[in-house]
């Protein structure tokens, strides 16, 4: 009984380890990406659309990397910022492998609660 409980606990911890490693990696990458005057990294959130059938081929699980800015940006500036975030994330093969292994289909960038931009490799 003790061995079974220990094995279960070990399995749970090993399952959490990649998620924690990815979280640390994402936070480190995003915190140093922009100056405070340009953008402030808020954090990230995981979204899973359980209302979409797995067999549908539509993205069901994605990561939203969230930023805020104190000033208004032009469309061109916003596109450049999204590109910089996406290229930083997609340029990290270890992070992308870990997210793929956890079932993520997509990564998005958000600057406010109304709009998000998808990273397309």
Coordinates of C-alpha atoms in Angstrom, one line a residue:
X1 CA 0.0 0.0 0.0
X2 CA 2.8 2.4 0.9
X3 CA 4.7 1.6 -2.3
X4 CA 1.6 2.1 -4.4
X5 CA 0.9 5.5 -2.8
X6 CA 4.6 6.5 -3.2
X7 CA 4.5 5.5 -6.9
X8 CA 1.3 7.5 -7.4
X9 CA 2.8 10.6 -5.7
X10 CA 6.0 10.3 -7.7
X11 CA 4.0 10.0 -10.9
X12 CA 2.0 13.1 -10.1
X13 CA 5.1 15.1 -9.3
X14 CA 6.8 14.0 -12.5
X15 CA 3.7 15.0 -14.4
X16 CA 3.8 18.5 -12.9
X17 CA 7.6 19.0 -13.4
X18 CA 7.4 19.8 -17.1
X19 CA 4.6 22.3 -16.5
X20 CA 6.6 24.1 -13.8
X21 CA 9.7 24.1 -15.9
X22 CA 7.7 25.6 -18.8
X23 CA 6.2 28.2 -16.6
X24 CA 9.6 29.3 -15.3
X25 CA 10.9 29.3 -18.8
X26 CA 8.0 31.4 -20.2
X27 CA 8.2 33.8 -17.3
X28 CA 12.0 34.3 -17.7
X29 CA 11.7 34.8 -21.5
X30 CA 8.8 37.2 -21.3
X31 CA 10.0 39.3 -18.2
X32 CA 13.2 40.3 -20.0
X33 CA 11.8 40.8 -23.5
X34 CA 10.6 44.5 -23.2
X35 CA 11.4 47.5 -21.2
X36 CA 8.8 48.6 -18.7
X37 CA 8.0 51.7 -20.8
X38 CA 7.3 49.5 -23.8
X39 CA 5.2 46.6 -22.4
X40 CA 4.7 45.0 -19.0
X41 CA 4.5 41.2 -18.8
X42 CA 1.5 40.1 -16.7
X43 CA 1.7 36.3 -17.0
X44 CA 0.2 33.6 -19.0
X45 CA -3.0 31.5 -18.9
X46 CA -4.0 28.1 -20.2
X47 CA -7.3 27.8 -22.0
X48 CA -8.8 24.4 -23.0
X49 CA -12.0 24.3 -25.0
X50 CA -13.7 21.1 -23.9
X51 CA -16.8 22.0 -25.9
X52 CA -14.9 21.3 -29.1
X53 CA -14.6 17.6 -29.9
X54 CA -11.0 16.3 -30.1
X55 CA -11.6 14.8 -33.5
X56 CA -12.7 18.1 -35.0
X57 CA -9.1 19.2 -35.8
X58 CA -9.7 22.6 -34.3
X59 CA -7.3 24.0 -31.8
X60 CA -8.6 23.1 -28.3
X61 CA -5.9 24.0 -25.9
X62 CA -3.8 27.1 -26.1
X63 CA -1.6 29.4 -24.0
X64 CA -2.2 33.1 -23.8
X65 CA 0.8 35.2 -23.0
X66 CA -0.5 38.5 -21.5
X67 CA 1.1 42.0 -21.6
X68 CA -0.2 45.5 -20.8
X69 CA 0.9 48.9 -22.0
X70 CA 0.2 52.3 -20.5
X71 CA 0.1 53.9 -23.9
X72 CA -1.8 53.4 -27.1
X73 CA 0.1 51.6 -30.0
X74 CA -0.3 51.8 -33.7
X75 CA -1.3 48.7 -35.6
X76 CA 2.2 48.5 -37.0
X77 CA 3.8 48.7 -33.5
X78 CA 1.4 46.0 -32.2
X79 CA 2.3 43.7 -35.1
X80 CA 6.0 44.2 -34.4
X81 CA 5.5 43.5 -30.7
X82 CA 3.5 40.3 -31.4
X83 CA 6.2 39.2 -33.8
X84 CA 8.9 39.7 -31.2
X85 CA 6.9 37.7 -28.6
X86 CA 6.0 34.9 -31.0
X87 CA 9.6 34.6 -32.4
X88 CA 11.0 34.4 -28.8
X89 CA 8.6 31.6 -27.8
X90 CA 8.7 29.7 -31.1
X91 CA 12.5 30.1 -31.2
X92 CA 12.8 28.0 -28.0
X93 CA 12.6 24.4 -29.2
X94 CA 12.7 23.0 -25.6
X95 CA 9.7 25.1 -24.5
X96 CA 7.7 24.3 -27.7
X97 CA 8.4 20.6 -27.2
X98 CA 7.2 20.8 -23.6
X99 CA 4.1 22.7 -24.5
X100 CA 3.3 20.2 -27.4
X101 CA 3.8 17.3 -25.0
X102 CA 1.3 18.9 -22.7
X103 CA -1.3 19.1 -25.5
X104 CA -1.0 22.8 -26.4
X105 CA -2.1 23.5 -30.0
X106 CA -1.4 27.2 -30.1
X107 CA 0.1 30.2 -28.4
X108 CA -1.5 33.6 -28.4
X109 CA -0.4 37.1 -27.3
X110 CA -2.8 39.5 -25.6
X111 CA -2.3 43.2 -24.8
X112 CA -5.8 43.7 -23.3
X113 CA -8.9 41.7 -22.6
X114 CA -10.5 42.3 -26.0
X115 CA -7.9 41.2 -28.5
X116 CA -5.4 38.4 -28.8
X117 CA -3.0 37.5 -31.6
X118 CA -2.0 34.0 -32.5
X119 CA 1.5 32.9 -33.1
X120 CA 1.7 31.0 -36.3
X121 CA 4.9 29.2 -37.1

